Every structure is written in structure tokens, then in C-alpha cells.
């Protein structure tokens, strides 16, 4: 949105602005007019959806206050309208809405010594690398985050195949495989994996009680029993399936409903060159004609060639012209989200919450941390699902909490809330960031995605192709993402380097200049990378994941005093597991509270 369009907003009559956006925004616009900052207005699409963003240009840097400081103790002596637990994107978005749009006294308590939560950007030489989230999923000209990136002048880039870490539009680099033979294998494996996922998603459902693994194994047995796929092609099938649905969880833990995006639109479903009216009549072979194989191989070759010009997509986006597809954030999510959405907020750091207590009717609740109690009319908990899981069983009468990384709820969570939490798991997705000297780049420098069929849990994002020189990011899914807990960082790096040396003999002669290994499942403030849907037990009082989300949204408390509301990347029906989903969840919880106060 150009500066003239932004400036036009600044001259709207105050009564019109008040009617459109409310009194808080009208006052913010008056302040902007007074100090002549109308050039720094947010883009109109962002402002229309989130009027509080108007305040961001005026707000000071966040106040990060240690819980054990005198100022932290002074903040505990005040009464707050809302205390938000967690300074990740959900907590920051909720606090911004409550404070800057509704004018409510809002305080954030954060266990870490920084804001951002699982958004964690790390300086690496002259560049920035994200150790947590790094993609804007489903970017388009309508996506608020793309308008935010344009406003904050944050560089992004397209990704191979338009989807984060594609397991198809990538180079499988298993030694010196002939190009046509290599592409043929990938095409056949992609055809088979798509067929397996579509058939698995179409098998007769039995509620939410089947695992993804059970349905995938059943579909595989139907389609691959007499298949002519080679062992290498079968390994690529496994790699594509793991990347497609098991990128954060073991398939044995994943609910079959996670396969629903692969369900064909109309039965009987058609796949390539065969049609099945039911699984029983599905042919036992998945073969393509030579003509189809050649067509798909040539198309894949062109897609890979296009991806190797990915550098042409790098830059500050013009949001209104953003093509659909995932985008890689290059300047760091901490720059795009954390430093923007924390502006003007009070954040108490070093404050792991140990107790959340709902008091009597109309009395709100208290949040305990570091020997301090913070009282508020309402509380938003953005505790990750992993922390909620760890907090389900402590003795509610124990004080202090015997485990500082769990939270006691008083009164205890109801059975429905407990079952709602247990409807989700907390998965593991780790990264090993390897920084080499630019002169020692031993991999294809312009290829953004590199894969190997030797293992299904490993893929490399080549940040060198995006201008972050000498950097390879190893993305690690289950099962190895869990197994890392038993290994030292040195051993993990040795294993990753071993895979690279198998593919690139030149790797044997170089050593990384620096290494970063993430261990999100061992992080005491998240116990995982992000959530996933688990199979729901027949004994559960919750019968679907949508019901679980709604139950958590409805909140917790004592009779006549529901004052604790939940938000986070799991508690959203739009963009679950994603930064954007967490953002929307925080806004939803904030609006729920604002409507009650």
C-alpha cells in the first residue's frame, strides 16, 4: 500500500475514524497527526483487520522487566485487567489487541529471558537464521503477514514447488545417479505416495480412533503389494509420506484425520491412470505408461530448474502482488513478528508460571511465579500443549510446585478440558544449522532443497541459494527428532555430516565453522516444536478435535467465574501448527475477554 493511500487515512475526519475503528484508534490517529508520523501508517489491509496496528508506529520499545527485579515486584502489587502467560506470537497479539485497541491494563509473563517463544532468530556471522518457525504458510496478496513484511521492510523469498521443504521439487542426491533415472524414480515415488495418501484418506472411517500409520499401511498393502517400484523408490515413497504428514510426529501417534487434506473431492476418486470405486476394487499395481512417465519427468525437471532461480524471488514483498504459496522469511521472524508486536507492552521475563488460580465469583484470578502473585480480572494462557500435558497430574495442593516446568491449576482442569488437551500431542521437529566457509560449499549452490532416499527423516534447506552464504539447514523429523534426546550435539552433527559425506565426497575434507543444534522437545518451556492431532480415545468426553478447540476456547475457572482462556497454535481452526494460527488464536482469546469485561 503506497504512502499516498496511507496518508489519506490520516486525514479522515475523527468521527469517521471513531465510527470505523473505535475510540482507541481515533485517539491514536490524532496522536499521529500531532507528531507528523502519517508516513508510518500500517497498510490499509492490515489496519482494516487489526486496527490496533495503528498504535505500533507510536509505541515505544517493549519494557522487558525481570521478575526478580524491584520493578517486577512493583508490577505484582498492581491490579491488572488481563495477565497474559507467554510472550510468543499468540500472547503478543492478544496483549496488543487488549491494550492498544481496547485500552485494557495488560501484562505479559514470560518464562524465558526474551520475547518470541518458539520464534527464535539467531545471528550467524552477518546473517540471521531462524531456529524455530521460518515460513509464512499460505502467503498471498490477502495475507496480513505479507502486508506486515512490506510495511516492516522484511525480506522474504519463494520456496521450491511453492510449499515449504517440498519432498518432490528437490534433488535426491544419492551418489552419482543418472539424471533421468533419478527423476524417473522421484516421479514414480511421488505418484505412488500420492495414491497411498489419497487411498488412506478415502478408506472407510472409524471415527477419530485410527492412526495415520494404520491407514497408510493398509493403503500401501493394497497399492504396492505387486508394484514394480525398486527398493530405492520405495524409500523415496516413505520419505515423501513422512515429509507430507509425519513432519512433526511419529505416524503411530498421528490421528487419521490428519490425512483429510488428501481426500479426493468426488468419489469414486481418480488417480493417474486408474479409477477405484472402493478400496477392494483398486488395482494392485501402480504403474504409469512410458508417455506419462516422460511427461511428468520433464515437468519435474522444469520445476527443479525454476527452483534453482529462487534468488529472483528474494526481496521486500509487494504484498498486493504476492503469488500464492509459502514464503521463507529471510530477515528473521523475530524481526518481523516479535520486535513489531511487542512494541509498547510490559513483559515480565524470567517468570515461569507455577500456579493459575481462579478465585470466587467476580474476583478474577491470580498467576504465581517466582514467589510473586499477579492478580487480574482475566487470564490468557498461551502455554504450549507440551507444558499443558506435563501439568495435568501435579498435586493441586502442593506449594511450591514440585516441578518448576509444570503449572498447577486451581481448581484442577475439568475432565472435558483435560480430554481436550489430550486430544493433541506435542511433536518434535529439529534443525541442525551448519555454517561453512563460502569457499567450501560442496553442494549444488543454487539448489534450494536437497534430499536423500537413504533416510526418511532428513532434508536440507540450502540457505546459500537464498544469499545466506555457506549455510545448510538440516531439517529433522521423527523418528530421529526424538532420538536426538539420547545423543550429544557432537554425535548429532557427526551423523548429519556422515549423510552429507555419503552424498558429497568433498564434504569429508571440510569442517563447519559453526553449528547450532535445536532440541525443542527438550525445551522446558515448550516440550516440543508444535502440536499435532492425536487419536481420540473412545472413553474421552471429547469426540473431535474441533470440539477440543472449542472447549479450550470456552475457558476454565470456578462456578460463576470463568476467567482463564487458552490460546496458541493448537487452539485454532485456521492455520494450526503455524505462526499465523497462533496469531489468530491470540486475537480470538482477546476478543472473548474484551466482550466480557
mmCIF file of C-alpha atoms in Angstrom, residues 119-443:
data_model
loop_
_atom_site.group_PDB
_atom_site.id
_atom_site.type_symbol
_atom_site.label_atom_id
_atom_site.label_comp_id
_atom_site.label_asym_id
_atom_site.label_seq_id
_atom_site.Cartn_x
_atom_site.Cartn_y
_atom_site.Cartn_z
ATOM 1 C CA UNK A 119 10.059 -17.717 17.256
ATOM 2 C CA UNK A 120 13.803 -17.622 17.760
ATOM 3 C CA UNK A 121 16.112 -15.835 15.320
ATOM 4 C CA UNK A 122 19.850 -16.227 15.859
ATOM 5 C CA UNK A 123 22.663 -14.114 14.460
ATOM 6 C CA UNK A 124 25.068 -16.231 12.402
ATOM 7 C CA UNK A 125 28.019 -14.277 11.030
ATOM 8 C CA UNK A 126 26.470 -11.408 9.058
ATOM 9 C CA UNK A 127 23.154 -13.222 8.611
ATOM 10 C CA UNK A 128 20.110 -14.238 10.652
ATOM 11 C CA UNK A 129 18.836 -17.826 10.895
ATOM 12 C CA UNK A 130 15.525 -18.897 12.414
ATOM 13 C CA UNK A 131 15.825 -21.803 14.845
ATOM 14 C CA UNK A 132 12.057 -22.099 15.195
ATOM 15 C CA UNK A 133 9.408 -21.085 12.679
ATOM 16 C CA UNK A 134 10.787 -19.717 9.419
ATOM 17 C CA UNK A 135 7.938 -19.824 6.854
ATOM 18 C CA UNK A 136 4.813 -17.805 6.181
ATOM 19 C CA UNK A 137 2.433 -20.571 5.142
ATOM 20 C CA UNK A 138 -0.240 -19.891 2.576
ATOM 21 C CA UNK A 139 1.095 -16.460 1.682
ATOM 22 C CA UNK A 140 -0.943 -14.415 -0.771
ATOM 23 C CA UNK A 141 -1.931 -10.851 -1.548
ATOM 24 C CA UNK A 142 -4.591 -11.172 1.175
ATOM 25 C CA UNK A 143 -2.303 -12.477 3.948
ATOM 26 C CA UNK A 144 -1.789 -9.959 6.771
ATOM 27 C CA UNK A 145 1.786 -11.118 7.351
ATOM 28 C CA UNK A 146 2.763 -10.244 3.776
ATOM 29 C CA UNK A 147 1.444 -6.717 4.273
ATOM 30 C CA UNK A 148 3.314 -6.642 7.567
ATOM 31 C CA UNK A 149 6.518 -7.752 5.808
ATOM 32 C CA UNK A 150 6.123 -4.979 3.251
ATOM 33 C CA UNK A 151 5.479 -2.400 5.982
ATOM 34 C CA UNK A 152 8.448 -3.504 8.098
ATOM 35 C CA UNK A 153 10.677 -3.963 5.017
ATOM 36 C CA UNK A 154 11.396 -7.594 5.869
ATOM 37 C CA UNK A 155 12.813 -9.705 3.024
ATOM 38 C CA UNK A 156 11.102 -12.949 2.090
ATOM 39 C CA UNK A 157 11.522 -15.433 -0.771
ATOM 40 C CA UNK A 158 9.584 -18.095 -2.605
ATOM 41 C CA UNK A 159 10.244 -21.772 -1.950
ATOM 42 C CA UNK A 160 10.778 -24.759 -4.220
ATOM 43 C CA UNK A 161 7.475 -26.001 -5.567
ATOM 44 C CA UNK A 162 5.596 -23.313 -3.635
ATOM 45 C CA UNK A 163 5.461 -25.438 -0.475
ATOM 46 C CA UNK A 164 7.866 -25.450 2.441
ATOM 47 C CA UNK A 165 10.508 -28.156 2.159
ATOM 48 C CA UNK A 166 8.973 -29.989 -0.755
ATOM 49 C CA UNK A 167 9.903 -33.655 -0.882
ATOM 50 C CA UNK A 168 9.288 -33.723 -4.633
ATOM 51 C CA UNK A 169 10.644 -30.487 -6.131
ATOM 52 C CA UNK A 170 14.067 -31.279 -4.759
ATOM 53 C CA UNK A 171 17.254 -33.022 -5.822
ATOM 54 C CA UNK A 172 17.625 -36.544 -4.499
ATOM 55 C CA UNK A 173 21.389 -36.703 -4.344
ATOM 56 C CA UNK A 174 22.084 -40.369 -3.605
ATOM 57 C CA UNK A 175 25.554 -40.604 -5.067
ATOM 58 C CA UNK A 176 26.046 -40.400 -8.838
ATOM 59 C CA UNK A 177 22.559 -41.301 -10.008
ATOM 60 C CA UNK A 178 21.872 -40.666 -13.706
ATOM 61 C CA UNK A 179 19.626 -37.616 -14.048
ATOM 62 C CA UNK A 180 16.797 -39.298 -15.983
ATOM 63 C CA UNK A 181 16.890 -42.388 -13.779
ATOM 64 C CA UNK A 182 16.862 -40.204 -10.676
ATOM 65 C CA UNK A 183 13.926 -38.122 -11.886
ATOM 66 C CA UNK A 184 12.042 -41.244 -13.010
ATOM 67 C CA UNK A 185 12.383 -42.658 -9.504
ATOM 68 C CA UNK A 186 11.115 -39.463 -7.886
ATOM 69 C CA UNK A 187 8.178 -39.216 -10.305
ATOM 70 C CA UNK A 188 7.164 -42.841 -9.710
ATOM 71 C CA UNK A 189 7.575 -42.464 -5.940
ATOM 72 C CA UNK A 190 5.554 -39.233 -5.896
ATOM 73 C CA UNK A 191 2.811 -40.911 -7.954
ATOM 74 C CA UNK A 192 2.732 -43.856 -5.548
ATOM 75 C CA UNK A 193 2.866 -41.765 -2.361
ATOM 76 C CA UNK A 194 0.055 -39.546 -3.583
ATOM 77 C CA UNK A 195 -2.001 -42.628 -4.385
ATOM 78 C CA UNK A 196 -1.319 -44.099 -0.942
ATOM 79 C CA UNK A 197 -2.282 -40.875 0.844
ATOM 80 C CA UNK A 198 -5.445 -40.423 -1.227
ATOM 81 C CA UNK A 199 -6.497 -44.009 -0.716
ATOM 82 C CA UNK A 200 -5.648 -43.883 3.013
ATOM 83 C CA UNK A 201 -7.772 -40.742 3.359
ATOM 84 C CA UNK A 202 -10.644 -42.453 1.500
ATOM 85 C CA UNK A 203 -10.756 -45.701 3.446
ATOM 86 C CA UNK A 204 -13.940 -46.237 5.474
ATOM 87 C CA UNK A 205 -13.551 -44.050 8.573
ATOM 88 C CA UNK A 206 -13.951 -45.372 12.068
ATOM 89 C CA UNK A 207 -14.291 -42.095 13.939
ATOM 90 C CA UNK A 208 -11.118 -40.390 15.147
ATOM 91 C CA UNK A 209 -9.732 -43.592 16.631
ATOM 92 C CA UNK A 210 -7.472 -44.782 13.804
ATOM 93 C CA UNK A 211 -3.880 -43.675 13.482
ATOM 94 C CA UNK A 212 -2.431 -42.334 10.272
ATOM 95 C CA UNK A 213 0.036 -45.220 10.260
ATOM 96 C CA UNK A 214 -2.746 -47.829 10.265
ATOM 97 C CA UNK A 215 -4.491 -46.308 7.257
ATOM 98 C CA UNK A 216 -1.242 -45.661 5.360
ATOM 99 C CA UNK A 217 -0.109 -49.253 5.908
ATOM 100 C CA UNK A 218 -3.478 -50.540 4.708
ATOM 101 C CA UNK A 219 -3.374 -48.350 1.590
ATOM 102 C CA UNK A 220 0.247 -49.337 0.926
ATOM 103 C CA UNK A 221 -0.583 -53.013 1.136
ATOM 104 C CA UNK A 222 -3.312 -52.531 -1.485
ATOM 105 C CA UNK A 223 -1.301 -50.422 -3.905
ATOM 106 C CA UNK A 224 2.239 -51.689 -3.510
ATOM 107 C CA UNK A 225 1.791 -55.419 -2.982
ATOM 108 C CA UNK A 226 2.795 -56.304 -6.550
ATOM 109 C CA UNK A 227 4.316 -52.967 -7.504
ATOM 110 C CA UNK A 228 7.416 -52.812 -9.670
ATOM 111 C CA UNK A 229 8.911 -49.992 -7.566
ATOM 112 C CA UNK A 230 12.579 -50.529 -6.723
ATOM 113 C CA UNK A 231 13.811 -50.545 -3.148
ATOM 114 C CA UNK A 232 15.180 -47.028 -3.637
ATOM 115 C CA UNK A 233 11.832 -45.827 -4.984
ATOM 116 C CA UNK A 234 10.052 -47.385 -2.021
ATOM 117 C CA UNK A 235 12.400 -45.491 0.298
ATOM 118 C CA UNK A 236 11.533 -42.254 -1.533
ATOM 119 C CA UNK A 237 7.833 -43.090 -1.097
ATOM 120 C CA UNK A 238 8.445 -43.424 2.622
ATOM 121 C CA UNK A 239 10.369 -40.143 2.657
ATOM 122 C CA UNK A 240 7.594 -38.255 0.837
ATOM 123 C CA UNK A 241 4.891 -39.648 3.133
ATOM 124 C CA UNK A 242 6.896 -38.848 6.266
ATOM 125 C CA UNK A 243 7.521 -35.315 4.995
ATOM 126 C CA UNK A 244 3.887 -34.867 3.959
ATOM 127 C CA UNK A 245 2.164 -35.958 7.182
ATOM 128 C CA UNK A 246 4.807 -37.067 9.693
ATOM 129 C CA UNK A 247 6.964 -33.947 9.746
ATOM 130 C CA UNK A 248 6.396 -33.386 13.469
ATOM 131 C CA UNK A 249 5.037 -36.665 14.821
ATOM 132 C CA UNK A 250 5.533 -40.383 14.566
ATOM 133 C CA UNK A 251 2.816 -41.758 12.274
ATOM 134 C CA UNK A 252 1.832 -44.127 15.089
ATOM 135 C CA UNK A 253 0.838 -41.103 17.195
ATOM 136 C CA UNK A 254 -0.898 -39.135 14.459
ATOM 137 C CA UNK A 255 -4.682 -39.157 14.158
ATOM 138 C CA UNK A 256 -6.044 -40.423 10.849
ATOM 139 C CA UNK A 257 -7.954 -37.155 10.463
ATOM 140 C CA UNK A 258 -4.615 -35.528 9.608
ATOM 141 C CA UNK A 259 -4.903 -37.301 6.245
ATOM 142 C CA UNK A 260 -8.112 -35.458 5.349
ATOM 143 C CA UNK A 261 -6.377 -32.862 3.093
ATOM 144 C CA UNK A 262 -5.530 -35.743 0.757
ATOM 145 C CA UNK A 263 -9.118 -36.980 0.455
ATOM 146 C CA UNK A 264 -10.271 -36.713 -3.183
ATOM 147 C CA UNK A 265 -13.087 -34.289 -3.868
ATOM 148 C CA UNK A 266 -15.527 -36.663 -5.540
ATOM 149 C CA UNK A 267 -15.932 -40.442 -5.273
ATOM 150 C CA UNK A 268 -15.006 -42.614 -6.985
ATOM 151 C CA UNK A 269 -11.614 -40.960 -6.840
ATOM 152 C CA UNK A 270 -9.326 -40.921 -9.828
ATOM 153 C CA UNK A 271 -5.597 -41.220 -9.543
ATOM 154 C CA UNK A 272 -3.402 -41.034 -12.591
ATOM 155 C CA UNK A 273 -4.444 -43.835 -14.906
ATOM 156 C CA UNK A 274 -6.772 -45.857 -12.747
ATOM 157 C CA UNK A 275 -10.105 -45.382 -11.009
ATOM 158 C CA UNK A 276 -11.291 -47.131 -7.880
ATOM 159 C CA UNK A 277 -14.896 -47.243 -6.734
ATOM 160 C CA UNK A 278 -13.764 -48.801 -3.463
ATOM 161 C CA UNK A 279 -10.505 -49.988 -1.940
ATOM 162 C CA UNK A 280 -11.428 -53.594 -2.710
ATOM 163 C CA UNK A 281 -11.532 -52.942 -6.446
ATOM 164 C CA UNK A 282 -8.334 -50.904 -6.554
ATOM 165 C CA UNK A 283 -5.756 -52.396 -8.934
ATOM 166 C CA UNK A 284 -2.800 -53.981 -7.172
ATOM 167 C CA UNK A 285 -0.266 -52.160 -9.309
ATOM 168 C CA UNK A 286 0.609 -48.507 -9.549
ATOM 169 C CA UNK A 287 2.247 -48.208 -12.938
ATOM 170 C CA UNK A 288 2.479 -45.351 -15.422
ATOM 171 C CA UNK A 289 2.716 -45.552 -19.169
ATOM 172 C CA UNK A 290 6.095 -44.530 -20.646
ATOM 173 C CA UNK A 291 4.447 -41.432 -22.114
ATOM 174 C CA UNK A 292 3.058 -40.310 -18.741
ATOM 175 C CA UNK A 293 6.361 -41.009 -17.036
ATOM 176 C CA UNK A 294 8.224 -38.928 -19.607
ATOM 177 C CA UNK A 295 5.724 -36.058 -19.322
ATOM 178 C CA UNK A 296 5.914 -35.973 -15.521
ATOM 179 C CA UNK A 297 9.697 -36.322 -15.549
ATOM 180 C CA UNK A 298 10.082 -33.363 -17.883
ATOM 181 C CA UNK A 299 7.662 -31.307 -15.803
ATOM 182 C CA UNK A 300 9.577 -32.102 -12.614
ATOM 183 C CA UNK A 301 12.865 -31.203 -14.309
ATOM 184 C CA UNK A 302 11.431 -27.803 -15.237
ATOM 185 C CA UNK A 303 10.108 -27.259 -11.721
ATOM 186 C CA UNK A 304 13.529 -28.029 -10.235
ATOM 187 C CA UNK A 305 15.211 -25.758 -12.788
ATOM 188 C CA UNK A 306 12.789 -22.971 -11.854
ATOM 189 C CA UNK A 307 13.515 -23.507 -8.159
ATOM 190 C CA UNK A 308 17.230 -23.062 -8.854
ATOM 191 C CA UNK A 309 16.463 -19.453 -9.799
ATOM 192 C CA UNK A 310 14.923 -18.905 -6.378
ATOM 193 C CA UNK A 311 17.196 -15.911 -5.777
ATOM 194 C CA UNK A 312 14.998 -13.939 -8.196
ATOM 195 C CA UNK A 313 12.148 -14.074 -5.659
ATOM 196 C CA UNK A 314 14.169 -12.557 -2.795
ATOM 197 C CA UNK A 315 13.205 -9.111 -1.588
ATOM 198 C CA UNK A 316 10.830 -6.968 0.428
ATOM 199 C CA UNK A 317 7.459 -8.128 -0.894
ATOM 200 C CA UNK A 318 4.914 -6.014 -2.674
ATOM 201 C CA UNK A 319 2.063 -7.634 -0.810
ATOM 202 C CA UNK A 320 -0.625 -6.799 -3.351
ATOM 203 C CA UNK A 321 1.350 -8.758 -5.974
ATOM 204 C CA UNK A 322 2.322 -11.716 -3.793
ATOM 205 C CA UNK A 323 1.677 -15.026 -5.612
ATOM 206 C CA UNK A 324 0.059 -17.830 -3.596
ATOM 207 C CA UNK A 325 2.424 -20.243 -1.863
ATOM 208 C CA UNK A 326 4.658 -20.475 1.181
ATOM 209 C CA UNK A 327 7.354 -17.838 1.748
ATOM 210 C CA UNK A 328 10.659 -18.117 3.580
ATOM 211 C CA UNK A 329 11.369 -15.228 5.981
ATOM 212 C CA UNK A 330 14.981 -14.150 5.429
ATOM 213 C CA UNK A 331 15.402 -11.322 7.941
ATOM 214 C CA UNK A 332 14.179 -13.448 10.831
ATOM 215 C CA UNK A 333 10.712 -13.968 12.298
ATOM 216 C CA UNK A 334 11.916 -12.179 15.428
ATOM 217 C CA UNK A 335 12.341 -9.037 13.321
ATOM 218 C CA UNK A 336 9.043 -9.450 11.504
ATOM 219 C CA UNK A 337 6.809 -10.529 14.409
ATOM 220 C CA UNK A 338 8.427 -10.308 17.840
ATOM 221 C CA UNK A 339 10.043 -6.888 17.604
ATOM 222 C CA UNK A 340 6.893 -5.487 15.972
ATOM 223 C CA UNK A 341 4.154 -6.999 18.125
ATOM 224 C CA UNK A 342 5.978 -6.471 21.416
ATOM 225 C CA UNK A 343 6.119 -2.689 21.000
ATOM 226 C CA UNK A 344 4.560 -0.722 23.830
ATOM 227 C CA UNK A 345 3.963 -3.781 26.007
ATOM 228 C CA UNK A 346 5.110 -4.647 29.527
ATOM 229 C CA UNK A 347 6.754 -8.079 29.505
ATOM 230 C CA UNK A 348 7.987 -9.632 32.752
ATOM 231 C CA UNK A 349 10.772 -12.072 31.802
ATOM 232 C CA UNK A 350 12.342 -14.903 33.782
ATOM 233 C CA UNK A 351 8.841 -15.629 35.073
ATOM 234 C CA UNK A 352 7.898 -19.313 34.640
ATOM 235 C CA UNK A 353 4.345 -19.632 35.903
ATOM 236 C CA UNK A 354 3.795 -22.209 38.620
ATOM 237 C CA UNK A 355 0.132 -21.710 39.547
ATOM 238 C CA UNK A 356 -3.007 -20.326 37.895
ATOM 239 C CA UNK A 357 -5.895 -19.836 40.290
ATOM 240 C CA UNK A 358 -9.464 -18.797 39.600
ATOM 241 C CA UNK A 359 -10.967 -17.064 42.619
ATOM 242 C CA UNK A 360 -14.587 -16.616 43.672
ATOM 243 C CA UNK A 361 -17.374 -15.208 41.532
ATOM 244 C CA UNK A 362 -16.444 -11.855 40.033
ATOM 245 C CA UNK A 363 -12.985 -11.885 41.642
ATOM 246 C CA UNK A 364 -10.859 -12.862 38.635
ATOM 247 C CA UNK A 365 -7.728 -14.908 39.208
ATOM 248 C CA UNK A 366 -4.080 -14.881 40.203
ATOM 249 C CA UNK A 367 -0.950 -16.105 38.466
ATOM 250 C CA UNK A 368 2.038 -17.153 40.585
ATOM 251 C CA UNK A 369 5.696 -17.021 39.544
ATOM 252 C CA UNK A 370 8.998 -16.555 41.335
ATOM 253 C CA UNK A 371 7.272 -16.031 44.679
ATOM 254 C CA UNK A 372 5.099 -13.257 43.204
ATOM 255 C CA UNK A 373 1.355 -13.206 42.627
ATOM 256 C CA UNK A 374 -0.179 -11.188 39.802
ATOM 257 C CA UNK A 375 -3.899 -10.508 40.107
ATOM 258 C CA UNK A 376 -6.144 -9.878 37.104
ATOM 259 C CA UNK A 377 -9.796 -9.866 36.108
ATOM 260 C CA UNK A 378 -8.991 -12.342 33.309
ATOM 261 C CA UNK A 379 -6.061 -14.548 32.301
ATOM 262 C CA UNK A 380 -4.955 -15.772 28.886
ATOM 263 C CA UNK A 381 -2.768 -18.876 28.914
ATOM 264 C CA UNK A 382 -0.691 -19.440 25.796
ATOM 265 C CA UNK A 383 1.211 -22.299 27.427
ATOM 266 C CA UNK A 384 2.195 -24.789 24.698
ATOM 267 C CA UNK A 385 0.366 -28.107 24.555
ATOM 268 C CA UNK A 386 3.561 -29.810 25.765
ATOM 269 C CA UNK A 387 3.537 -27.795 29.001
ATOM 270 C CA UNK A 388 -0.199 -28.372 29.474
ATOM 271 C CA UNK A 389 0.398 -32.120 29.104
ATOM 272 C CA UNK A 390 3.108 -32.018 31.755
ATOM 273 C CA UNK A 391 0.774 -30.051 34.019
ATOM 274 C CA UNK A 392 -2.235 -32.383 34.002
ATOM 275 C CA UNK A 393 -1.273 -34.511 37.005
ATOM 276 C CA UNK A 394 0.530 -32.458 39.692
ATOM 277 C CA UNK A 395 -0.963 -32.363 43.185
ATOM 278 C CA UNK A 396 -3.049 -29.143 43.264
ATOM 279 C CA UNK A 397 -2.366 -28.697 46.974
ATOM 280 C CA UNK A 398 1.431 -28.758 46.648
ATOM 281 C CA UNK A 399 3.043 -25.355 47.050
ATOM 282 C CA UNK A 400 5.549 -24.532 45.792
ATOM 283 C CA UNK A 401 5.111 -26.549 42.642
ATOM 284 C CA UNK A 402 7.436 -29.592 42.855
ATOM 285 C CA UNK A 403 8.326 -29.250 39.171
ATOM 286 C CA UNK A 404 9.073 -25.671 38.094
ATOM 287 C CA UNK A 405 8.271 -26.520 34.469
ATOM 288 C CA UNK A 406 4.659 -27.508 35.069
ATOM 289 C CA UNK A 407 1.689 -25.453 36.159
ATOM 290 C CA UNK A 408 -0.889 -26.144 38.855
ATOM 291 C CA UNK A 409 -4.443 -25.119 38.012
ATOM 292 C CA UNK A 410 -6.767 -24.325 40.885
ATOM 293 C CA UNK A 411 -9.394 -25.592 40.662
ATOM 294 C CA UNK A 412 -7.988 -28.506 38.628
ATOM 295 C CA UNK A 413 -8.898 -28.614 34.960
ATOM 296 C CA UNK A 414 -12.241 -30.304 34.356
ATOM 297 C CA UNK A 415 -12.426 -33.693 32.700
ATOM 298 C CA UNK A 416 -13.531 -32.067 29.435
ATOM 299 C CA UNK A 417 -10.607 -29.643 29.472
ATOM 300 C CA UNK A 418 -8.199 -32.443 30.341
ATOM 301 C CA UNK A 419 -9.567 -34.564 27.484
ATOM 302 C CA UNK A 420 -9.350 -31.545 25.180
ATOM 303 C CA UNK A 421 -5.650 -31.112 25.980
ATOM 304 C CA UNK A 422 -5.050 -34.843 25.464
ATOM 305 C CA UNK A 423 -6.639 -34.660 22.009
ATOM 306 C CA UNK A 424 -3.377 -33.033 20.907
ATOM 307 C CA UNK A 425 0.215 -34.152 21.116
ATOM 308 C CA UNK A 426 3.376 -32.073 21.087
ATOM 309 C CA UNK A 427 5.673 -33.082 18.276
ATOM 310 C CA UNK A 428 9.359 -32.777 17.567
ATOM 311 C CA UNK A 429 10.930 -31.090 14.540
ATOM 312 C CA UNK A 430 14.523 -30.018 14.992
ATOM 313 C CA UNK A 431 17.190 -28.253 12.971
ATOM 314 C CA UNK A 432 20.941 -28.619 12.691
ATOM 315 C CA UNK A 433 22.358 -25.417 11.222
ATOM 316 C CA UNK A 434 25.768 -25.878 9.581
ATOM 317 C CA UNK A 435 27.806 -22.810 8.619
ATOM 318 C CA UNK A 436 30.710 -23.441 6.218
ATOM 319 C CA UNK A 437 33.145 -21.037 4.667
ATOM 320 C CA UNK A 438 31.612 -19.829 1.355
ATOM 321 C CA UNK A 439 34.705 -21.108 -0.453
ATOM 322 C CA UNK A 440 33.994 -24.616 0.873
ATOM 323 C CA UNK A 441 30.453 -25.001 -0.460
ATOM 324 C CA UNK A 442 30.457 -28.620 -1.635
ATOM 325 C CA UNK A 443 26.769 -28.978 -2.525
#
